[in-house]
mmCIF file of C-alpha atoms and ligand atoms in Angstrom:
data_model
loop_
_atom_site.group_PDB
_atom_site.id
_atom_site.type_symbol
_atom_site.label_atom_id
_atom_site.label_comp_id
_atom_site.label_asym_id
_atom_site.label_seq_id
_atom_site.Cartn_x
_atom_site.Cartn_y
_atom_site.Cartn_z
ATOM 1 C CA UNK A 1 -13.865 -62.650 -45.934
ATOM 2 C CA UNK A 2 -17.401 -63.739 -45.133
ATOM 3 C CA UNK A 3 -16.367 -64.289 -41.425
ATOM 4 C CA UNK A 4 -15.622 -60.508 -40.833
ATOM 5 C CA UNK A 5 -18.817 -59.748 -42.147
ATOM 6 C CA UNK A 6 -20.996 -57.547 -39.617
ATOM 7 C CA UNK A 7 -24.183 -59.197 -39.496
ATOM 8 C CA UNK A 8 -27.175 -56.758 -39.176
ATOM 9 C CA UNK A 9 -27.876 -57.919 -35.865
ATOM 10 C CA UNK A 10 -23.890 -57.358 -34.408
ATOM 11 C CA UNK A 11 -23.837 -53.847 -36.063
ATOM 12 C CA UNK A 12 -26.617 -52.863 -34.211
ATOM 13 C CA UNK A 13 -25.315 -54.659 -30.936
ATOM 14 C CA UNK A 14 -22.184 -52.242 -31.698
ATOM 15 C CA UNK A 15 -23.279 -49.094 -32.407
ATOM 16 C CA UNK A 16 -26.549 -49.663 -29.592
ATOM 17 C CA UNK A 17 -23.645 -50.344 -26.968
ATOM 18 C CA UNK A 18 -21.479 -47.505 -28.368
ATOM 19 C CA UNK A 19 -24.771 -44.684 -28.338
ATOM 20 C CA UNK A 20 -25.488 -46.250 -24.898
ATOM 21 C CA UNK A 21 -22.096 -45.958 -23.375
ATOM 22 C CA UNK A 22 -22.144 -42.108 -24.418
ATOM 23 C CA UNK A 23 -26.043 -41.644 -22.547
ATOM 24 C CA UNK A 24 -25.186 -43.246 -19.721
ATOM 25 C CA UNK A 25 -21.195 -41.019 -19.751
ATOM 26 C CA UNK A 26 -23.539 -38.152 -20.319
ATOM 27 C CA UNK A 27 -25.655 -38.777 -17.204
ATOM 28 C CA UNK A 28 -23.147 -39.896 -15.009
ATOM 29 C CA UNK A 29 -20.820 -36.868 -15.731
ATOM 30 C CA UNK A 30 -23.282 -33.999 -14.195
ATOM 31 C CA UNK A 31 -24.241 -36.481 -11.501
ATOM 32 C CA UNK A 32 -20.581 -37.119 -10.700
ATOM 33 C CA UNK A 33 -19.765 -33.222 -10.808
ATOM 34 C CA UNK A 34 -22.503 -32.743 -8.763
ATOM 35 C CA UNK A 35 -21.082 -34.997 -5.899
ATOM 36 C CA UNK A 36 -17.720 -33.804 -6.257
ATOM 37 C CA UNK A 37 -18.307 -30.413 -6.759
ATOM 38 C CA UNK A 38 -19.770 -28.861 -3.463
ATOM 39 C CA UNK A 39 -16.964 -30.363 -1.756
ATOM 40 C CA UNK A 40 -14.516 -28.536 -4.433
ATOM 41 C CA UNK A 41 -16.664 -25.307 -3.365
ATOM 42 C CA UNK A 42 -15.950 -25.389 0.193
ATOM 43 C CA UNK A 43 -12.498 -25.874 -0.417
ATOM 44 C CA UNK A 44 -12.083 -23.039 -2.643
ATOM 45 C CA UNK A 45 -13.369 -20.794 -0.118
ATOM 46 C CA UNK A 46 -11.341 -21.813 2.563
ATOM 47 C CA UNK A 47 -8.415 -21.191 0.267
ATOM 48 C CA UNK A 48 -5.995 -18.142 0.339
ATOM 49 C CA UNK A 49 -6.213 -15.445 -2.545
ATOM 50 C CA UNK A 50 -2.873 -13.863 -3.866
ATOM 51 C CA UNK A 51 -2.163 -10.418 -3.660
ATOM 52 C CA UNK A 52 0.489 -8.520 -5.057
ATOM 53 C CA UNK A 53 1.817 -7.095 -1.822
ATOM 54 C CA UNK A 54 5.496 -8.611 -0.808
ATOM 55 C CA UNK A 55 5.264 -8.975 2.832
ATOM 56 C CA UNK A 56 8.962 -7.647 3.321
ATOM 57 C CA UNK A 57 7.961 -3.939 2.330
ATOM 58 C CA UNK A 58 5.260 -3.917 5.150
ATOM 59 C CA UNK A 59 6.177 -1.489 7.582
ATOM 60 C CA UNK A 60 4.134 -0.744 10.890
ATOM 61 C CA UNK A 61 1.863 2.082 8.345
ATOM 62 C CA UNK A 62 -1.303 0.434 7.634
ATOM 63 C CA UNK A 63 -1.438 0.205 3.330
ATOM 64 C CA UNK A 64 -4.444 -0.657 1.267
ATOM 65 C CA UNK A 65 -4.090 -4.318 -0.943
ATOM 66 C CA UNK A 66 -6.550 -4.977 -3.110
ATOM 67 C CA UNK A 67 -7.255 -8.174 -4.021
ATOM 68 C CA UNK A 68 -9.879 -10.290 -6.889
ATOM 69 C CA UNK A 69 -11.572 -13.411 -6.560
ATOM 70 C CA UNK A 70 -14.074 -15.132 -7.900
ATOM 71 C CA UNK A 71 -17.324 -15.085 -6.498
ATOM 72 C CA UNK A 72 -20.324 -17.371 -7.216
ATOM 73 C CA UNK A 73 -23.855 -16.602 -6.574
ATOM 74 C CA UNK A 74 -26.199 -19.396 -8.112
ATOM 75 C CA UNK A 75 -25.038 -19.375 -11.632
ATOM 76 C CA UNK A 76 -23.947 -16.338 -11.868
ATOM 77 C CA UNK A 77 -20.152 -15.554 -11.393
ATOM 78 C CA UNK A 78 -18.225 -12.616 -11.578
ATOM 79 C CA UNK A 79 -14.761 -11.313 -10.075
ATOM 80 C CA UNK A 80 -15.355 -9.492 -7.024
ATOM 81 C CA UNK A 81 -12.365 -6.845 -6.161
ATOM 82 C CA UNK A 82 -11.986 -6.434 -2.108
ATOM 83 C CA UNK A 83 -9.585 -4.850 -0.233
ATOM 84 C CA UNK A 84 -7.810 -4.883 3.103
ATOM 85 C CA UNK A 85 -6.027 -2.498 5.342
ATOM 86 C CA UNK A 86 -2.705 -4.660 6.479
ATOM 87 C CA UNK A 87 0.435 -3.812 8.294
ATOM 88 C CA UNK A 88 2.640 -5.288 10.417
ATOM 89 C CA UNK A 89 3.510 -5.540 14.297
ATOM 90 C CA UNK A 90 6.726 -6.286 15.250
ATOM 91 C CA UNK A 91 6.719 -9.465 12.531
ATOM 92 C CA UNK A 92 3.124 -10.779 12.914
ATOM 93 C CA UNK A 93 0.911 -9.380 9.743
ATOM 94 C CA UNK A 94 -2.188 -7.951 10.313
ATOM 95 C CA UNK A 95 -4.733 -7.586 7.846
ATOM 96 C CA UNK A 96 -8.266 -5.860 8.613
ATOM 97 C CA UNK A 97 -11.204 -5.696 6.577
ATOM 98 C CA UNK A 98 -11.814 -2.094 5.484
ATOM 99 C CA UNK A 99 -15.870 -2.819 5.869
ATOM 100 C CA UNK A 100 -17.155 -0.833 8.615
ATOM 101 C CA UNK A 101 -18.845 -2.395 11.595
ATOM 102 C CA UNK A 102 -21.865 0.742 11.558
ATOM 103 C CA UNK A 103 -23.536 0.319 8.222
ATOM 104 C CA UNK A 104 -20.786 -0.675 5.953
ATOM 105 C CA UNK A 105 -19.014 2.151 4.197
ATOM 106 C CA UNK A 106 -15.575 1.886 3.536
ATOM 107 C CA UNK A 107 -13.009 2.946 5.874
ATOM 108 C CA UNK A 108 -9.702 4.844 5.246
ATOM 109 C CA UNK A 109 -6.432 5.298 7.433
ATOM 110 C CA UNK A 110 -6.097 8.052 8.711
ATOM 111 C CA UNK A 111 -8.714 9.046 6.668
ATOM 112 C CA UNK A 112 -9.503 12.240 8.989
ATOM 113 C CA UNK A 113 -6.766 14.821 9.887
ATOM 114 C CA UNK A 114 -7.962 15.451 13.409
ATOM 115 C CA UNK A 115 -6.951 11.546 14.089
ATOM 116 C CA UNK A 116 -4.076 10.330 12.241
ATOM 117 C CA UNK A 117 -3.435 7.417 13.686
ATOM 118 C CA UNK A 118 -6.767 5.818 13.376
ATOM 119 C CA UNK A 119 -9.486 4.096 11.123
ATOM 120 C CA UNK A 120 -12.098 6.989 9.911
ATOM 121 C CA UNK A 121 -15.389 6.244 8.115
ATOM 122 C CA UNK A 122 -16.539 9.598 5.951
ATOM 123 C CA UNK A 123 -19.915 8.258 5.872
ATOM 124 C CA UNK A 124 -20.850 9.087 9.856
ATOM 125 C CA UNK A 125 -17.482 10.003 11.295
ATOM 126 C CA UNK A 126 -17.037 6.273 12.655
ATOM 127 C CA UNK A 127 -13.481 5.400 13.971
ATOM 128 C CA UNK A 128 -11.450 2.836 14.874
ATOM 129 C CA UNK A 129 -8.260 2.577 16.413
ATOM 130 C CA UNK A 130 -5.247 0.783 14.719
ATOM 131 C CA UNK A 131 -6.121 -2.768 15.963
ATOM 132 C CA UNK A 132 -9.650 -2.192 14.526
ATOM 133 C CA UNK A 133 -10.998 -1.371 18.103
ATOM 134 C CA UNK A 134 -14.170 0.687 17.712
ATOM 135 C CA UNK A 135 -13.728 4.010 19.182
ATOM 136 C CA UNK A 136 -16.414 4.491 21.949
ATOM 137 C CA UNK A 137 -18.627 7.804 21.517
ATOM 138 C CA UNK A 138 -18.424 6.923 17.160
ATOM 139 C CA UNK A 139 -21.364 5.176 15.532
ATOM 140 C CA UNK A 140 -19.591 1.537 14.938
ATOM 141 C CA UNK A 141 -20.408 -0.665 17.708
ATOM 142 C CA UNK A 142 -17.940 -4.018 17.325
ATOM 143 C CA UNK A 143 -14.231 -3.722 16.145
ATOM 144 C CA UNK A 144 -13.172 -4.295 12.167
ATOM 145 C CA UNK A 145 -12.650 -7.807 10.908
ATOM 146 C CA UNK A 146 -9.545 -9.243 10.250
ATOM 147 C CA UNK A 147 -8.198 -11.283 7.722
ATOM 148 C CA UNK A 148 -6.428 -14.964 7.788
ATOM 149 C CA UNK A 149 -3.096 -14.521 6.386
ATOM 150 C CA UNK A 150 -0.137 -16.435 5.055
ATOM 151 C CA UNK A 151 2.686 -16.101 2.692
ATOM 152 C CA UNK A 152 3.572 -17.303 -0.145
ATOM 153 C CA UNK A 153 7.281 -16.832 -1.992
ATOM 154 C CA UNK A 154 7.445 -13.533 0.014
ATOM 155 C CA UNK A 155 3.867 -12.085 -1.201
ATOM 156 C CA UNK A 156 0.694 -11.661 1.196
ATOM 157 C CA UNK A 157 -1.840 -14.387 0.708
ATOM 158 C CA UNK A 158 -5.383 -13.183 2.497
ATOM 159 C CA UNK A 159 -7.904 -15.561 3.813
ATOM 160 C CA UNK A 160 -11.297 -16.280 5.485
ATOM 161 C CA UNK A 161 -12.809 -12.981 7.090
ATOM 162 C CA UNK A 162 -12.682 -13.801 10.666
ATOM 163 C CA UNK A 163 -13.977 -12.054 13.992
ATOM 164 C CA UNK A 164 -11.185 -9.464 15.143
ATOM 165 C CA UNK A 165 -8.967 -11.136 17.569
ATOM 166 C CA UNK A 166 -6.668 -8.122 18.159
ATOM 167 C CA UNK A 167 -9.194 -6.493 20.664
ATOM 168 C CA UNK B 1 -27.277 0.218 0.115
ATOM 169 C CA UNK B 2 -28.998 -1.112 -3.211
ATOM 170 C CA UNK B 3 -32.511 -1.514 -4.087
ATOM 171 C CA UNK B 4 -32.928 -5.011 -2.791
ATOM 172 C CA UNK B 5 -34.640 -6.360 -0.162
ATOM 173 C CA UNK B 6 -32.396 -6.896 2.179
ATOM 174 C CA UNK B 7 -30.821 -3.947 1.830
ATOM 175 C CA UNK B 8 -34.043 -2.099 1.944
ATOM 176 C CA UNK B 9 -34.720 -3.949 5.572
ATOM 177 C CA UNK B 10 -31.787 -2.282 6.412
ATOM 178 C CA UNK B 11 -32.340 0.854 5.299
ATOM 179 C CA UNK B 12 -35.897 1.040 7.136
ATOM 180 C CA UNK B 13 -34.422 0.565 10.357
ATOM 181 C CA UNK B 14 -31.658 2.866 9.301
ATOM 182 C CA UNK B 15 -33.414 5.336 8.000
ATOM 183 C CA UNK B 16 -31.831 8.036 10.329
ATOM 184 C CA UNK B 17 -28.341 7.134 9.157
ATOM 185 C CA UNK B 18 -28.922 6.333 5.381
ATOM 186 C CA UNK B 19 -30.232 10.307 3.794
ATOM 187 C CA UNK B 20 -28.905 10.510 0.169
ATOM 188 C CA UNK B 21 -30.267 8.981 -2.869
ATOM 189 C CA UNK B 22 -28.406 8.357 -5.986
ATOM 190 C CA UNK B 23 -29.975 8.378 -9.035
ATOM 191 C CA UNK B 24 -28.420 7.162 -12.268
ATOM 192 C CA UNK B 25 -29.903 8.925 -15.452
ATOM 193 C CA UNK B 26 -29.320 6.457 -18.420
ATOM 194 C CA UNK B 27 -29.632 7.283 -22.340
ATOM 195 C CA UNK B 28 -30.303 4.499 -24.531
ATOM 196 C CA UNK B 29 -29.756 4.450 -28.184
ATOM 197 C CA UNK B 30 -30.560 1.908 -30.267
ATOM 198 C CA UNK B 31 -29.405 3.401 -33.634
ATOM 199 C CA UNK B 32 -26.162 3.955 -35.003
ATOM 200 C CA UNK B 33 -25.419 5.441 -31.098
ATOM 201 C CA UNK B 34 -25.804 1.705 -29.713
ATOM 202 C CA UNK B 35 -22.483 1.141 -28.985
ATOM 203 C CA UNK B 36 -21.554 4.286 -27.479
ATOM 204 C CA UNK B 37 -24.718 3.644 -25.536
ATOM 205 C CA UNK B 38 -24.188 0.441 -24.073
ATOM 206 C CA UNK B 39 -20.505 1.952 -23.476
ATOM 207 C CA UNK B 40 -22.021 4.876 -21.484
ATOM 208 C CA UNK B 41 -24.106 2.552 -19.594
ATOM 209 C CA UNK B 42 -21.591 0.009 -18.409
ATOM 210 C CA UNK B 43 -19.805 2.951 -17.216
ATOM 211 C CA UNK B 44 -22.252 4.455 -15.424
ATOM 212 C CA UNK B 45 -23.237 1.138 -13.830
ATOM 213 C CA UNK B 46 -19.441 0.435 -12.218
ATOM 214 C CA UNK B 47 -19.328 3.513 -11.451
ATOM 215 C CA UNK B 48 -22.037 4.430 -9.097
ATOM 216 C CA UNK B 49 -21.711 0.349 -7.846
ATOM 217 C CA UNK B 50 -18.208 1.282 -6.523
ATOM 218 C CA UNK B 51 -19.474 5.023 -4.730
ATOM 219 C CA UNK B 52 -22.606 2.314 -3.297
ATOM 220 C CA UNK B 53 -19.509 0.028 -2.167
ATOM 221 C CA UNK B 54 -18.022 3.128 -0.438
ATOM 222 C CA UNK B 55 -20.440 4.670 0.879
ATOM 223 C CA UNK B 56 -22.607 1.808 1.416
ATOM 224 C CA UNK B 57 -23.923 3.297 4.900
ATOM 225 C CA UNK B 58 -25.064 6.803 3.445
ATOM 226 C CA UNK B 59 -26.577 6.313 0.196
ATOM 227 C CA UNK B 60 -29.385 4.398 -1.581
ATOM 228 C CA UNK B 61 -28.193 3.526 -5.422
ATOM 229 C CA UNK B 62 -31.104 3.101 -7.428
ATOM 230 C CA UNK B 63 -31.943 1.329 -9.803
ATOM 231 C CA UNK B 64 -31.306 3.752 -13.146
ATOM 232 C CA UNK B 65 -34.052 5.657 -14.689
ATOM 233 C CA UNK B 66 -33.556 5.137 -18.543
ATOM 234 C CA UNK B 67 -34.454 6.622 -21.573
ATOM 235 C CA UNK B 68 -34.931 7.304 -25.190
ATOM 236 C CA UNK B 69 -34.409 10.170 -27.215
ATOM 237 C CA UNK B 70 -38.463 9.827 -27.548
ATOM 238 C CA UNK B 71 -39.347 9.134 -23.748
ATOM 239 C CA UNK B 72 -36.806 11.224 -22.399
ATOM 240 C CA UNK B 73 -39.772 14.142 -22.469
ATOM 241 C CA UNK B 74 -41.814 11.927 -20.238
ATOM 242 C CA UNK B 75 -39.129 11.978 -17.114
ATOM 243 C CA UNK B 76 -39.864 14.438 -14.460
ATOM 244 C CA UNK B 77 -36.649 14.144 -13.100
ATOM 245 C CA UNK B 78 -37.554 17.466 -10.854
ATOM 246 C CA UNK B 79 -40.867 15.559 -9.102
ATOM 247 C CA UNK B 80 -38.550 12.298 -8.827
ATOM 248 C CA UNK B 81 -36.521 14.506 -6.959
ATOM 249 C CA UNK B 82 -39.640 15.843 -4.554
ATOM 250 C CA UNK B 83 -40.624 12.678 -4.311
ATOM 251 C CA UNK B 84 -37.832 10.822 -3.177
ATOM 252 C CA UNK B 85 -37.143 13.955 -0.616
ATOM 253 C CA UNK B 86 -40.792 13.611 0.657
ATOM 254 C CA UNK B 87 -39.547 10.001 1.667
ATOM 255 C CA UNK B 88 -36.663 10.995 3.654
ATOM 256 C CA UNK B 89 -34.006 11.097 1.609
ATOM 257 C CA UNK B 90 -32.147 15.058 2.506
ATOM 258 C CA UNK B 91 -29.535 14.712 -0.364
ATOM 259 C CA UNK B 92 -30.812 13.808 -4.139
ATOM 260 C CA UNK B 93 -28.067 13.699 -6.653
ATOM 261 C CA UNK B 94 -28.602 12.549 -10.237
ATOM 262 C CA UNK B 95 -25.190 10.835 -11.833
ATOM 263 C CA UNK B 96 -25.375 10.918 -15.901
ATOM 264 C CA UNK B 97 -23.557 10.804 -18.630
ATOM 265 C CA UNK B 98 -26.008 12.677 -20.747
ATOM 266 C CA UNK B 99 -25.141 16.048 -20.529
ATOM 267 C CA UNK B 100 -28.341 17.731 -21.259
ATOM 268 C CA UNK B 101 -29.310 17.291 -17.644
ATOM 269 C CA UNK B 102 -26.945 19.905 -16.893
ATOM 270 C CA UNK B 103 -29.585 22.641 -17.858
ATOM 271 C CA UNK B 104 -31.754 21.495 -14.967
ATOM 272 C CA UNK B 105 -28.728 22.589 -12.979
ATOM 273 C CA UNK B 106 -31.032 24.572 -10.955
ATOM 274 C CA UNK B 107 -33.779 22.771 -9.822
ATOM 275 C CA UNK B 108 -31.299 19.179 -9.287
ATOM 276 C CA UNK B 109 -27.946 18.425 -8.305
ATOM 277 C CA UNK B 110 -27.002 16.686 -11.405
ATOM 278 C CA UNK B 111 -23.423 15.378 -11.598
ATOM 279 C CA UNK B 112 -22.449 14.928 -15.431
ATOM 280 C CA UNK B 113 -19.487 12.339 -15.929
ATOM 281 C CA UNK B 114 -18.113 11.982 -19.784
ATOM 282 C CA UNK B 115 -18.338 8.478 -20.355
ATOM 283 C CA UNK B 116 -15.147 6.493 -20.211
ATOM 284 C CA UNK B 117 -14.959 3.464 -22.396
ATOM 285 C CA UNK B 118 -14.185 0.950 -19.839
ATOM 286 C CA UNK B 119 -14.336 -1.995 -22.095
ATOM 287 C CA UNK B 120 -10.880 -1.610 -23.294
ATOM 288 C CA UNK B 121 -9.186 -1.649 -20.665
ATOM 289 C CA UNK B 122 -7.755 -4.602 -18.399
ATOM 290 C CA UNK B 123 -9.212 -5.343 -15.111
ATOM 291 C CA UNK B 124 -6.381 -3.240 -12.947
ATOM 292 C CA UNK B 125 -6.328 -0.004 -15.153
ATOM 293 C CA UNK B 126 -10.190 -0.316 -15.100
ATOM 294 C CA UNK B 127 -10.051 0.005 -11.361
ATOM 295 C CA UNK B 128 -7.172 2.744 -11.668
ATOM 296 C CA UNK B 129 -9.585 4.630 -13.815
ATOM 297 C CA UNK B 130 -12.935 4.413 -11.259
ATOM 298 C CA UNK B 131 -10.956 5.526 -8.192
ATOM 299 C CA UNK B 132 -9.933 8.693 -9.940
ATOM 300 C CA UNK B 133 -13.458 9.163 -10.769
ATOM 301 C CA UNK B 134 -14.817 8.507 -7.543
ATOM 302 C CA UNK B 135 -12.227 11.483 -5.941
ATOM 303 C CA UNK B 136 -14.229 13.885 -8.641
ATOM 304 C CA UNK B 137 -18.150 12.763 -6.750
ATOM 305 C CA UNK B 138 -16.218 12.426 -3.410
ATOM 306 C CA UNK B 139 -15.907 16.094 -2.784
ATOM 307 C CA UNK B 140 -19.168 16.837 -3.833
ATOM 308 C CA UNK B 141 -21.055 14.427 -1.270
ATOM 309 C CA UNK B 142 -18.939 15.135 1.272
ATOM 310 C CA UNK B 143 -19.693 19.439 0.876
ATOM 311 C CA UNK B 144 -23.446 17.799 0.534
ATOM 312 C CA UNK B 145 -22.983 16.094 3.769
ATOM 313 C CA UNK B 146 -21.079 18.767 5.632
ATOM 314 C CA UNK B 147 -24.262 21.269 4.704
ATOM 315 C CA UNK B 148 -26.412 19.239 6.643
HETATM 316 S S1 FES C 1 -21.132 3.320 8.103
HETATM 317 FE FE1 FES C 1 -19.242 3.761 9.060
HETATM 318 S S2 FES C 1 -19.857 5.151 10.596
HETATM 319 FE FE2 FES C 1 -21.754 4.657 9.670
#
C-alpha cells in the first residue's frame, strides 16, 4: 500500500511534466501549422473548383457557369462566386473569363444584337470575338482570359486564370 | 470600381471612362426596427457589390451614406449630388431601400428597391434572387448611359 503512495515530490514531477507537455503541444501546434500551412495554400490555389456544368451538354454556344470558392484575404475569408463563359470546339473545352480586358465590367455573349456572335461589354461597347480576341476599333486592348480546365465524372472542373492562348 | 485606393488610382487615370456614381442611402434602426434594419442593409450591400462587379468599368460604388430617423434631416442628399457632379461624375443615382427618398424624385435619380430578406435563403437562390434584381437597375443605367 505504502509503495503506491505518490510522494509530494513525484506528484508534482507528474502533473509539472503533464502541464508542460500541453505548453510545449500548444506552441508547437501554431508553429507547425504555420510551416505546413503556406504550402497547403499554394496548393489549394492551384487546385480545380467544381462546377455544376456536365461537359457532355456543351455545345459550340458559349453558356455562363458560375462557380464558388473560397477566397482568403489576411484573415478574412469569404466565398467568392465567379463565372466563366465556356463552350466547346470540336471536343477541346474552352472556358474564358467573363472580366473584360478595358476596365473590368462584365461581359455577355452576344450581349449586343448588332453582333451576335461575339463578346459585348455594356459598359463602353467593348467586344470580343468568340476566342476572346479583342475586336480592334472597341476600347479593350488584350484578348479575355481563359480558364484551365479538366473534368471530373463528366462535370467541368475550372482552374488557374491564365493568359488567352486561343489568339 | 470601389472606394479604395487602388481602385481610386484607377479611376483617376480613368476618369474619362468611369462617369456614374452610385450612392447607397442606408436607414438604421436601432429599436424594435433593428432587425429589419440590418436585413435592409445586407441587402442593399450585395446588391449594389454585384451591379460594382458588373459594371466595374462605369461606376464608382460608394461607400453608403447612413442614417437615423434623427440625422436623416441633416443629409443633403441634393448637394451630395452637385457635388459629386462638380467632380466629374455625369450620372448620380441614389440606390435605397427607404422609400421616402422617392419624394426627392425630382431633384435625384433615386432608385427605391423593397428590401429582400436575403438571410434566409441558401447561397444559389440568393444569387437567383440578385440577378433578377440587377435586370430591374440594368435598364435604368443603360437609358442613363444611352442619354449621354
Ligand atoms: S470595361 Fe469593358 S469596354 Fe470598358
Amino acid at each position: 500500500m505504502s509503495n503506491n503512495r505518490v510522494s509530494r515530490r513525484q506528484f508534482l514531477n507528474y502533473t509539472l511534466t503533464g502541464v508542460g507537455g500541453f505548453m510545449a503541444a500548444g506552441m508547437l501546434m501554431p508553429m507547425v501549422r504555420f510551416a505546413i500551412d503556406p504550402a497547403l495554400q499554394t496548393k489549394a490555389e492551384g487546385n480545380f473548383v467544381q462546377t455544376s456544368q456536365k461537359i457532355a451538354d456543351l455545345t459550340e454556344e458559349p453558356v455562363k457557369v458560375d462557380f464558388t470558392f473560397e477566397q482568403v484575404d489576411a484573415w478574412y475569408k469569404s466565398d467568392v462566386t465567379e463565372a466563366a463563359w465556356v463552350y466547346k470546339d470540336g471536343d477541346t473545352v474552352i472556358a474564358l473569363s467573363p472580366v473584360c480586358k478595358h476596365l473590368g465590367c462584365t461581359i455577355n455573349w452576344a450581349g449586343d444584337s448588332a453582333h451576335p456572335d461575339q463578346f459585348f461589354c455594356a459598359c463602353h461597347a467593348g467586344r470580343y470575338e468568340k476566342n476572346g480576341k479583342n475586336v480592334a476599333g472597341t476600347p479593350p486592348l488584350g484578348p479575355l482570359d481563359e480558364y484551365e480546365v479538366a473534368e471530373k465524372d463528366g462535370y467541368l472542373m475550372l482552374g488557374k486564370k491564365v493568359a488567352n492562348t486561343l489568339v | 470600381m470601389y472606394f479604395n485606393v487602388k481602385d481610386v488610382q484607377q479611376f483617376e487615370a480613368q476618369k474619362e471612362f468611369i462617369d456614374t456614381a452610385i450612392v447607397p442611402l442606408l436607414s438604421l434602426k436601432f429599436d424594435e426596427g433593428i432587425k429589419q434594419s440590418s436585413s435592409a442593409a445586407e441587402y442593399l450591400m450585395s446588391l449594389t457589390a454585384f451591379i460594382e462587379q458588373q459594371f466595374k468599368g462605369r461606376l464608382m460604388l460608394l461607400p453608403p451614406f447612413s442614417y437615423t430617423e434623427q440625422t436623416k434631416s441633416g443629409l443633403f442628399v441634393p448637394l451630395l449630388k452637385e457635388e459629386l457632379h462638380n467632380v466629374g461624375f455625369k450620372h448620380v443615382l441614389f440606390l435605397t431601400c427607404d422609400h421616402s427618398w422617392t419624394s426627392l424624385m425630382d431633384q435625384i435619380d433615386v432608385i427605391w428597391l423593397p428590401s429582400i430578406p436575403l438571410e434566409s435563403m441558401d447561397k444559389e437562390v440568393k444569387k437567383t434572387v440578385l440577378e433578377d434584381q440587377l435586370k430591374q437597375v440594368i435598364p435604368i443605367l443603360s437609358s442613363k448611359w444611352t442619354q449621354s
